XYZ file of N, CA and C in Angstrom:
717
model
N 47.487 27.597 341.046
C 47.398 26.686 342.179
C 46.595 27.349 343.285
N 45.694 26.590 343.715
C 45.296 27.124 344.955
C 45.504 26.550 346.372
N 45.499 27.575 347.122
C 46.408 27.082 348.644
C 45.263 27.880 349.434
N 45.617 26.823 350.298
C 44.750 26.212 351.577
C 45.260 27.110 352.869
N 45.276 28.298 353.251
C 46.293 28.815 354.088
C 46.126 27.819 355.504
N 46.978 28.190 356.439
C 46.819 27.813 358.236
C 46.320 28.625 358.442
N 46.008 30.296 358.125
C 45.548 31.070 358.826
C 46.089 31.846 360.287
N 45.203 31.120 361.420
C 45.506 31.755 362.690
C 46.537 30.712 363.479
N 46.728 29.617 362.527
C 47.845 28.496 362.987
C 49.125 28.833 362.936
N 49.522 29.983 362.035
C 51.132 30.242 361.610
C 51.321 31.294 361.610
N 51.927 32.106 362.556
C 52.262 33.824 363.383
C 52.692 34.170 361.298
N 53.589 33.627 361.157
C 54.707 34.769 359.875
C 53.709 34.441 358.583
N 52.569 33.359 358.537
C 51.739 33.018 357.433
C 50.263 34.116 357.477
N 50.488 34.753 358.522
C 48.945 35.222 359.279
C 49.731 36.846 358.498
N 50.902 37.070 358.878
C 51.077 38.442 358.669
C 51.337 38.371 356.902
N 51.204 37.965 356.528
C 51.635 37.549 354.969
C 49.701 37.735 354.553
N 49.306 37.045 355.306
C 47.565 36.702 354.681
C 47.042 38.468 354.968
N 47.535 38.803 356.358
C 47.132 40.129 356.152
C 47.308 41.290 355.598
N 48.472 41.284 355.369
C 49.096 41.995 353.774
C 48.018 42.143 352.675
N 47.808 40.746 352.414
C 47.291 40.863 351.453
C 45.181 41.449 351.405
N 45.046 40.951 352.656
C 43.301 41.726 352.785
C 43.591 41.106 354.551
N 43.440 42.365 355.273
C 43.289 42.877 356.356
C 41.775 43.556 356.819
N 40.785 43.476 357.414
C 39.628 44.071 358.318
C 40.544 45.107 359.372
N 39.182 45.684 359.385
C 39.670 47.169 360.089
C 40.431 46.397 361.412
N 39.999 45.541 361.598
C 40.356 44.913 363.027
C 41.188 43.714 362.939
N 42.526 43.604 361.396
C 42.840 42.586 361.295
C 42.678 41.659 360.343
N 43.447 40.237 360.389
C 43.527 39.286 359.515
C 41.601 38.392 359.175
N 40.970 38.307 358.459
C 40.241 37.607 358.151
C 40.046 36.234 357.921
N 39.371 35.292 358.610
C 39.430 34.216 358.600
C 39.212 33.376 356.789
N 38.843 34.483 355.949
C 38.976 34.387 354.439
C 39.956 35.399 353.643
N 40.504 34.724 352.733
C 41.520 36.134 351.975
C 41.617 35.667 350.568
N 41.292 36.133 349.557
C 41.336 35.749 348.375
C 42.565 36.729 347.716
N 43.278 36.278 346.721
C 43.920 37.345 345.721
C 44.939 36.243 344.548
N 44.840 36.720 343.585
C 45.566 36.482 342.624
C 47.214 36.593 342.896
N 48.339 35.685 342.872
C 49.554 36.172 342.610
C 50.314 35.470 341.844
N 51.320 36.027 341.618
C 52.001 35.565 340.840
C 53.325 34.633 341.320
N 54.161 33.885 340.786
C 54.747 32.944 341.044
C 55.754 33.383 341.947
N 55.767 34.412 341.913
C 56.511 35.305 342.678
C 56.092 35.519 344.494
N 54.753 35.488 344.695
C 53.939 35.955 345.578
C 53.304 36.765 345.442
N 53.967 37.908 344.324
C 53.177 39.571 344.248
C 51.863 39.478 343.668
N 51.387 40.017 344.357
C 49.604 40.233 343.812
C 49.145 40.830 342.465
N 48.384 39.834 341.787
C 47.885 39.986 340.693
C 46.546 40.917 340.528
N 46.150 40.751 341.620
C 44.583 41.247 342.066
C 44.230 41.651 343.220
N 43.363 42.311 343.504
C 43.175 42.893 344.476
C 42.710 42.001 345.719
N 43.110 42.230 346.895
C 42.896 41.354 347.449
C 41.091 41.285 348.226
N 40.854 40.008 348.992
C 39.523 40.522 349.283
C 38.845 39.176 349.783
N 38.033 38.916 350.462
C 37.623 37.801 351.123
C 36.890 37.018 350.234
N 36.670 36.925 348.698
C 35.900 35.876 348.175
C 36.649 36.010 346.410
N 36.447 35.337 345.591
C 36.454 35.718 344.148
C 35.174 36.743 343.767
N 34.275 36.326 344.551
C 33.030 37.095 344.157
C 33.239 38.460 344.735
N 33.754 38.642 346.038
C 34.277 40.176 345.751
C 35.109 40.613 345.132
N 35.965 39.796 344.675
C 36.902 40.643 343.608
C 36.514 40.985 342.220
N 36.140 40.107 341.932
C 35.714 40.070 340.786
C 34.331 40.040 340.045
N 33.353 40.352 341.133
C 32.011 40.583 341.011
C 31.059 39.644 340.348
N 31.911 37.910 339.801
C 31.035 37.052 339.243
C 31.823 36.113 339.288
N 31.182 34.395 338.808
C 32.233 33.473 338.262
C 32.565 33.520 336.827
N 32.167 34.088 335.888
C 32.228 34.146 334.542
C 33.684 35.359 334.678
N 33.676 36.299 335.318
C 34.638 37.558 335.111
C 35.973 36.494 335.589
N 35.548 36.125 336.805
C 36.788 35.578 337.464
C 37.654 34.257 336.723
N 36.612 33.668 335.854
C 36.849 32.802 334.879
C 38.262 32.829 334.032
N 37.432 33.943 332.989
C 38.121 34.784 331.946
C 39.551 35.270 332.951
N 39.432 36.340 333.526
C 40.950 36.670 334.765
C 41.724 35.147 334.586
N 41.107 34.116 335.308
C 41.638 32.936 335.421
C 42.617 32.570 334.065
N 41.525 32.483 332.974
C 42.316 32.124 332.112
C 43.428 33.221 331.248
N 43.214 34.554 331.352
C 44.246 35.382 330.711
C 45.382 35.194 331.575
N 45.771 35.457 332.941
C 46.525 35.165 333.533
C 47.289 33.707 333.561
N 46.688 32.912 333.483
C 47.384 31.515 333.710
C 48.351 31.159 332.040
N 47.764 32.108 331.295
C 48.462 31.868 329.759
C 49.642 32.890 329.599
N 49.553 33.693 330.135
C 51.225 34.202 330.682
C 51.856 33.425 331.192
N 51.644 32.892 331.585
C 53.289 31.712 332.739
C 52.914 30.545 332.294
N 52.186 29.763 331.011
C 51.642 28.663 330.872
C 53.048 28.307 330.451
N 54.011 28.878 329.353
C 54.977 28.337 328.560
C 56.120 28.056 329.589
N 56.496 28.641 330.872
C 57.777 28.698 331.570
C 56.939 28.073 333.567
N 55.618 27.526 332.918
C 55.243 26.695 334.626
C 56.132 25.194 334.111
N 55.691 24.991 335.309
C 56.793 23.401 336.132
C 55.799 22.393 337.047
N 55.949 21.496 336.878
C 55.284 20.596 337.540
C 55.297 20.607 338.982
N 54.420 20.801 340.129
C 54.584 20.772 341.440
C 54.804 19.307 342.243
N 55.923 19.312 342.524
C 56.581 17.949 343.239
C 56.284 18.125 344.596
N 56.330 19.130 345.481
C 56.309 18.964 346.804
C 55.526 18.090 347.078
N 54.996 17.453 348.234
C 53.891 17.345 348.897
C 53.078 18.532 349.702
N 51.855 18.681 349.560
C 51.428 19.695 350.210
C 51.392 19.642 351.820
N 52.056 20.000 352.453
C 51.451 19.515 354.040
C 51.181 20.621 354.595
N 50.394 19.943 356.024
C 50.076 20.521 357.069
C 50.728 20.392 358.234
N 50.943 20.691 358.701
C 52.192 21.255 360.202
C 52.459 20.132 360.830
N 51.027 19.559 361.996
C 51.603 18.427 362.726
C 49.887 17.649 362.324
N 49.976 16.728 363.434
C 48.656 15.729 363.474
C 47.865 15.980 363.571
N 47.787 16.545 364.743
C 46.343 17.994 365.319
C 45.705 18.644 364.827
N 46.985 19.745 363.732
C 45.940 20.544 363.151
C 45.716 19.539 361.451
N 46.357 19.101 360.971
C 45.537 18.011 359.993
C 44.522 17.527 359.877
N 44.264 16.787 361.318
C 42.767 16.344 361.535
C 41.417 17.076 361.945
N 42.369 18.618 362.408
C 41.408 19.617 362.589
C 40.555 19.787 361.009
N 41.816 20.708 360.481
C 41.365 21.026 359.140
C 40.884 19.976 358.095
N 41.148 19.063 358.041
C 40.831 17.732 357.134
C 39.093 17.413 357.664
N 38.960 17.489 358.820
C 37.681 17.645 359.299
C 36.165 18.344 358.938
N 36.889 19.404 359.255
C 36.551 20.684 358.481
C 35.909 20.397 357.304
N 36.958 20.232 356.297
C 37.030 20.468 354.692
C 36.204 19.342 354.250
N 36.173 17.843 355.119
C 35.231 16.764 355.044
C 36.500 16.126 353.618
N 37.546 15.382 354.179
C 38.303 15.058 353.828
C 39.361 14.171 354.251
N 39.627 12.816 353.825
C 40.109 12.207 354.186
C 41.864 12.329 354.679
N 42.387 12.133 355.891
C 43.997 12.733 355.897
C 44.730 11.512 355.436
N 45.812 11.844 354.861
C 47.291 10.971 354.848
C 48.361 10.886 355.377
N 48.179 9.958 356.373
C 49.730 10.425 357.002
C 50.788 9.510 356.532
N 52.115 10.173 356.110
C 53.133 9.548 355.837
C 54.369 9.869 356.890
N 54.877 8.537 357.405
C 55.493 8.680 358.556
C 56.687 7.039 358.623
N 57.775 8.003 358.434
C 59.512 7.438 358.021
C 60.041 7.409 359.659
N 60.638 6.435 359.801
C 61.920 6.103 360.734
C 62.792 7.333 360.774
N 62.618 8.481 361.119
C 63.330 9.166 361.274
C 63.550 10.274 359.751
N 63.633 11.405 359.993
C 63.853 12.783 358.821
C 63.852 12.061 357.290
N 64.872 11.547 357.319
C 65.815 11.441 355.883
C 64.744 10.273 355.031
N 64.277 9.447 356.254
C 63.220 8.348 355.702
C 61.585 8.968 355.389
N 61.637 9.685 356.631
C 59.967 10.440 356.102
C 60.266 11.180 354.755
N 61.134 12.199 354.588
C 61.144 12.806 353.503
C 61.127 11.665 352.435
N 61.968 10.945 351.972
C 61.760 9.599 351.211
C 60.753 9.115 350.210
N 60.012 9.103 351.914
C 58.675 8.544 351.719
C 57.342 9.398 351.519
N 58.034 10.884 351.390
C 56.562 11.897 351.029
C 57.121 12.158 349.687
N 58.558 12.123 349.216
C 58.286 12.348 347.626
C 58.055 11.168 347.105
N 57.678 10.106 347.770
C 57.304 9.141 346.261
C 55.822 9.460 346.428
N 55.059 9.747 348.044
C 53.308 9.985 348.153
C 53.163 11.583 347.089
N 54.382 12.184 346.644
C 53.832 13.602 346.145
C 53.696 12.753 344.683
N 54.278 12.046 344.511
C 53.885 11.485 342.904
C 52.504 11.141 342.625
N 51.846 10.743 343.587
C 50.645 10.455 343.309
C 49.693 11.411 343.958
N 50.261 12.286 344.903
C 49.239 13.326 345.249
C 48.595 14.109 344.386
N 49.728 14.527 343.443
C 49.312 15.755 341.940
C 48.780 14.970 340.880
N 48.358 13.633 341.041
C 48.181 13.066 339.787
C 46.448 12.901 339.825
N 45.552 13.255 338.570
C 44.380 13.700 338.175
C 43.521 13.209 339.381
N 43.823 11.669 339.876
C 42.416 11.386 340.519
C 42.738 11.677 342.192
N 44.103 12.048 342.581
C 44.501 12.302 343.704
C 44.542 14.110 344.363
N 44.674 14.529 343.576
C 44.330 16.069 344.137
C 43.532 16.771 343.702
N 43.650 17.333 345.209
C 42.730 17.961 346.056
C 41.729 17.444 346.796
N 42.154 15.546 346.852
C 40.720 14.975 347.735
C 41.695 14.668 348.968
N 42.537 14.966 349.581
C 43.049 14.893 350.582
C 44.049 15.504 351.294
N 43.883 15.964 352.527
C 44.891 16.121 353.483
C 46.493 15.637 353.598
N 47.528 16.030 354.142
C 48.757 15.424 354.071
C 49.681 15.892 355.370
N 50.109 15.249 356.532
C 51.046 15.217 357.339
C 51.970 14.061 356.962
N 53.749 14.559 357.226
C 54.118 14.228 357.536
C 55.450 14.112 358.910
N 55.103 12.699 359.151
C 55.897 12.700 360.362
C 57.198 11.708 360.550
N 58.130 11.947 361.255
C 59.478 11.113 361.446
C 59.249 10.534 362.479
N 58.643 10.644 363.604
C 58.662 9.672 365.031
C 57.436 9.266 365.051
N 57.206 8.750 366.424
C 55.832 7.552 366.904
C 54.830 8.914 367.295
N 53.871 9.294 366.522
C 53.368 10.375 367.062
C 51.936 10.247 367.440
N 51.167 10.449 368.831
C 49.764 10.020 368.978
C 49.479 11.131 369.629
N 47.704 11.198 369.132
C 46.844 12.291 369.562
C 45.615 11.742 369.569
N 45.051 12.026 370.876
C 43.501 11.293 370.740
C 43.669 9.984 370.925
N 44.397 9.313 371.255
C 44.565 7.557 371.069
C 44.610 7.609 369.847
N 45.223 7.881 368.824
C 45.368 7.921 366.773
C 47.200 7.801 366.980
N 47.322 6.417 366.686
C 49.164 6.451 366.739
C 49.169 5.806 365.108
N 49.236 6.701 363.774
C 49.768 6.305 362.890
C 51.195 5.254 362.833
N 50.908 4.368 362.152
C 51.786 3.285 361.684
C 53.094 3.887 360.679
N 54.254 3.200 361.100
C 54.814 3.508 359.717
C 54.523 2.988 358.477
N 55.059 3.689 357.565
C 54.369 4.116 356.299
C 53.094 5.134 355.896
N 52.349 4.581 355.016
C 51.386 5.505 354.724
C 50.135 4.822 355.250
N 49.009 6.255 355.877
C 48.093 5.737 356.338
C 46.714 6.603 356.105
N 45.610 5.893 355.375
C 44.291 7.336 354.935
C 43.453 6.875 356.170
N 44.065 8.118 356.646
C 42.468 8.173 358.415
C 41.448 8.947 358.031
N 40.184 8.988 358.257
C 39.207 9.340 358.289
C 38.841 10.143 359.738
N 39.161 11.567 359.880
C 38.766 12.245 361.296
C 37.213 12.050 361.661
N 37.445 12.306 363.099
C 35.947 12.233 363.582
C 35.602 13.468 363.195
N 34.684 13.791 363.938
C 33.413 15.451 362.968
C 34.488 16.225 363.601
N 34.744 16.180 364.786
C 35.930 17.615 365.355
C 37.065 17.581 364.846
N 37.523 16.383 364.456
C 39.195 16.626 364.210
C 39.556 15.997 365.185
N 39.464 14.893 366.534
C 39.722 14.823 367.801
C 40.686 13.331 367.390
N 41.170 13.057 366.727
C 41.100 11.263 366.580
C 40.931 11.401 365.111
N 40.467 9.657 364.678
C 40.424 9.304 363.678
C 40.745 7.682 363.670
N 40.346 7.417 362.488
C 40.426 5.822 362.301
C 41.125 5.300 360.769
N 42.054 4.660 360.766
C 42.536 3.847 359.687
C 41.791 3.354 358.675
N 41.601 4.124 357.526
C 40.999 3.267 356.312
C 42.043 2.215 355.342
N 42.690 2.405 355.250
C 43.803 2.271 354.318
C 45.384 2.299 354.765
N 46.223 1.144 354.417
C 47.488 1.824 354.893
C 48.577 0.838 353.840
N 49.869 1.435 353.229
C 50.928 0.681 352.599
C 52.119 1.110 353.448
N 53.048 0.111 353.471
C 54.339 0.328 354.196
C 55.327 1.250 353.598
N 56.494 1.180 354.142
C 57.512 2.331 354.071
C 58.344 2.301 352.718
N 57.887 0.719 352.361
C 58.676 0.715 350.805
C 57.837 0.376 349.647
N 56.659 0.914 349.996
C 55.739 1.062 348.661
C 55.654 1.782 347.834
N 55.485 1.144 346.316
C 55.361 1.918 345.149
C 54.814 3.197 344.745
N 54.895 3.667 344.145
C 53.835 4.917 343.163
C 52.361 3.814 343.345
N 52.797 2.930 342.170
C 51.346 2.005 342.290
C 50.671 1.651 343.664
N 51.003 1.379 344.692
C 50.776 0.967 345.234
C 49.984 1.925 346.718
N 50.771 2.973 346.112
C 50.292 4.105 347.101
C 48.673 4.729 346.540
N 48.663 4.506 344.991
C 47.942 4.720 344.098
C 46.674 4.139 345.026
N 46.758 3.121 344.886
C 45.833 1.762 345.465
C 45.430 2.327 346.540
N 45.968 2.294 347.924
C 46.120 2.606 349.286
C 45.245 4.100 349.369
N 45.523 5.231 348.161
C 44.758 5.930 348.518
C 43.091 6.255 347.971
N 43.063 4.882 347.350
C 42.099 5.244 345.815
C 41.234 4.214 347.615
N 41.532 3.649 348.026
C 40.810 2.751 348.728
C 40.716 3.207 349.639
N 40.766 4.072 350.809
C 40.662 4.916 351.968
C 40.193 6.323 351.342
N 39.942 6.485 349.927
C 38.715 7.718 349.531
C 37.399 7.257 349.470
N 37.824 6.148 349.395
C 36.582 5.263 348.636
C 35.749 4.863 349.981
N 36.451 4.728 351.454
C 35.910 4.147 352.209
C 35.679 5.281 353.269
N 36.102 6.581 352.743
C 35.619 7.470 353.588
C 34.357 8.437 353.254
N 34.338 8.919 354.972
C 32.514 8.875 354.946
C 32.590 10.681 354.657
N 31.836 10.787 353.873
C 32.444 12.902 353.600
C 30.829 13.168 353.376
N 30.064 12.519 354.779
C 28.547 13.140 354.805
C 29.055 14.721 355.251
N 28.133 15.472 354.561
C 28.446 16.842 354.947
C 27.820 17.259 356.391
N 28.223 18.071 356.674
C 27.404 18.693 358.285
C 26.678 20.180 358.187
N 25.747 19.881 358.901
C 25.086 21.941 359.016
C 25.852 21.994 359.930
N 26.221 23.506 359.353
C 27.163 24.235 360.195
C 26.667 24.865 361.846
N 25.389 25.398 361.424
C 24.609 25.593 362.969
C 24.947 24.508 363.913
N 24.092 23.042 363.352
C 23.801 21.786 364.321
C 25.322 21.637 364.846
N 26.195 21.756 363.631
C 27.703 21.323 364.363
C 28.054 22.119 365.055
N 27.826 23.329 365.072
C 28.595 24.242 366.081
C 27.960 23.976 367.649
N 26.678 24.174 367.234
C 26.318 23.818 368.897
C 26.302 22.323 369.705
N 26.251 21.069 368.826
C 26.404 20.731 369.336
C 28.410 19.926 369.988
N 29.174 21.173 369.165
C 30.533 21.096 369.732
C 30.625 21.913 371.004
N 29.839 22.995 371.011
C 29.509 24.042 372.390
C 29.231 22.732 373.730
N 28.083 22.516 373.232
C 27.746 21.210 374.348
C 28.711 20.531 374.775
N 28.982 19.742 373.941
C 30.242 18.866 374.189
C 31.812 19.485 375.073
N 31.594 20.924 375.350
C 32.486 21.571 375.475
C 33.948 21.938 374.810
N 33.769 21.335 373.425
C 35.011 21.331 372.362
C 35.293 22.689 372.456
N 36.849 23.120 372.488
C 36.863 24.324 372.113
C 38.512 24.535 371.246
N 38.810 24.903 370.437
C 39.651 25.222 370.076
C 40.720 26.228 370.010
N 42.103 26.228 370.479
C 42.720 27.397 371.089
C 43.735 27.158 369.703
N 44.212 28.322 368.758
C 44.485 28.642 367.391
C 45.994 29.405 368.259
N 47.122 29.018 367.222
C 48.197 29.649 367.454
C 48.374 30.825 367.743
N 47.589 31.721 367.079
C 47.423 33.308 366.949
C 46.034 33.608 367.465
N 45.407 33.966 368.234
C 44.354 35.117 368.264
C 43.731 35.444 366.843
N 42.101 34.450 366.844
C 41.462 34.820 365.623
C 40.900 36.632 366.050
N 40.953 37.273 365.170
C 40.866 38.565 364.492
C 39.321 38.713 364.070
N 38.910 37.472 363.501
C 38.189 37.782 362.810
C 36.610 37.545 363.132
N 35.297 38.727 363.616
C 34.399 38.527 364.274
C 33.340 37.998 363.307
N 33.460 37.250 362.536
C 32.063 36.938 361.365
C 32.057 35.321 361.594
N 30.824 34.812 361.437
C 30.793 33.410 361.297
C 29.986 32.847 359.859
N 30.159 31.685 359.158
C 29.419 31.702 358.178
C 28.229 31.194 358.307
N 27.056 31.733 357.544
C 25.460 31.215 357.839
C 25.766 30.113 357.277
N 24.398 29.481 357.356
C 23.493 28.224 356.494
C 23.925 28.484 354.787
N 23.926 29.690 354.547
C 23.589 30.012 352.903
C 25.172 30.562 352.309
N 26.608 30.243 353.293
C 27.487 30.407 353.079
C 28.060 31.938 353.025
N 26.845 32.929 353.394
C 27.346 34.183 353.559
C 27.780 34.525 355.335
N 28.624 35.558 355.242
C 29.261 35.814 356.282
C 28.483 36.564 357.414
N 28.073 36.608 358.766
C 27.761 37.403 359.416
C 28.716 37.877 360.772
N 28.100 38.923 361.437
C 28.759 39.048 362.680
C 28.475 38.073 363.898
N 29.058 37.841 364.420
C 28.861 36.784 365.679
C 28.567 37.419 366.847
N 27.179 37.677 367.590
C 27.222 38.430 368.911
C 27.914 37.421 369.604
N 28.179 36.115 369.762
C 28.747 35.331 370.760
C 30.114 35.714 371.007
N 30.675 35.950 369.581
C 32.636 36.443 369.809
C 32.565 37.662 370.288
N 31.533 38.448 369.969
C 31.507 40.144 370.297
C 31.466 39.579 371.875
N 31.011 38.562 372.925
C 30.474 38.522 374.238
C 32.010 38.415 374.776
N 32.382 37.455 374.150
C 33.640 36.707 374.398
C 34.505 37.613 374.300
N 35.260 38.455 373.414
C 36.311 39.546 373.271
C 35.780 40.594 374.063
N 34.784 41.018 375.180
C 34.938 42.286 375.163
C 35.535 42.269 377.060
């Protein structure tokens, strides 16, 4: 399984990520490593597969010797995957260029309810990994974005600031039906990709800025070509 960390969003998730691959100066805004069902590390830890494992063909093979040890005694994953609150959902869902889901019950006992029947169809072939997942128990708004009860596929703006309703089924809808609801708010969302340069500056302009639970650590930004560099702008900013 692969997981999506919070990163600099979750103090006790940040010291866990740094455990596992730490910079001289801290947690890395990337952390790769193999573990086992356990948590314990299979592999060394390290900011890419390609540093660990020096290719996709090596990391392949790893992939598959490992996963055939625990193939006979794995279990089907029921949770729903979520993300914390609204905010950072639409942050990260943004990001990733991905449509969010929010599922949102009359109160605890009803939201929960209503995210294990959305986990039935989250893990199922044409539903994961193409979307985001909050859930919520009260009337919750950010940005002028007040999700409805039941289930709802928003489409974030480029920052994460808001968002708009593609899709939505009520609080007592089916497997099938959720099926539907989300096959139709993938379908109607827009996942044009962005350059990372053009977007950054023109979020600078705009004066967007983002303040992260924890103190990012980490001074590299990614180029055009997906490799990592140093940032003189954070070096200006931290000193």
């Amino acid at each position: 399984m692969c997981v999506r960390p919070q990163t600099f969003e979750n103090a006790k998730e940040s010291k866990r990520l740094e455990s596992i691959f730490g910079g001289r100066k801290g947690l890395q805004n990337t952390v790769f490593a193999l573990l086992d069902p356990n948590g314990e590390n299979l592999s060394r830890g390290s900011r890419s597969p390609q540093m660990a494992f020096g290719g996709v063909e090596r990391f392949l093979i790893e992939l598959e010797e490992t996963s055939a040890a625990y193939a006979k005694k794995a279990k089907p994953i029921e949770a729903l995957p979520v993300v914390r609150d609204l905010r950072l959902v639409l942050n990260v869902a943004a990001a990733d260029l991905r449509p969010v889901v929010v599922v949102r019950g009359d109160g605890r006992e009803a939201a929960d309810a209503l995210a294990r029947t959305t986990a039935k169809v989250a893990w199922s072939k044409d539903a994961v990994g193409r979307f985001h997942y909050v859930v919520l128990d009260e009337e919750t708004t950010y940005e002028g974005l007040t999700p409805a009860l039941g289930v709802t596929v928003i489409q974030p703006d480029a920052y994460g600031r808001g968002g708009e309703a593609l899709s939505t089924a009520g609080v007592d809808a089916s497997p099938r039906a959720l099926t539907r609801t989300l096959r139709e708010g993938l379908r109607a969302h827009d996942a044009a990709d962005k350059d990372y340069e053009t977007h950054v500056r023109s979020g600078l302009r705009e004066g967007i800025h983002w303040e992260s639970e924890t103190p990012s650590t980490d001074r590299h930004r990614r180029r055009s070509d997906g490799e990592e560099r140093d940032d003189p702008r954070r070096r200006r900013r931290n000193r």
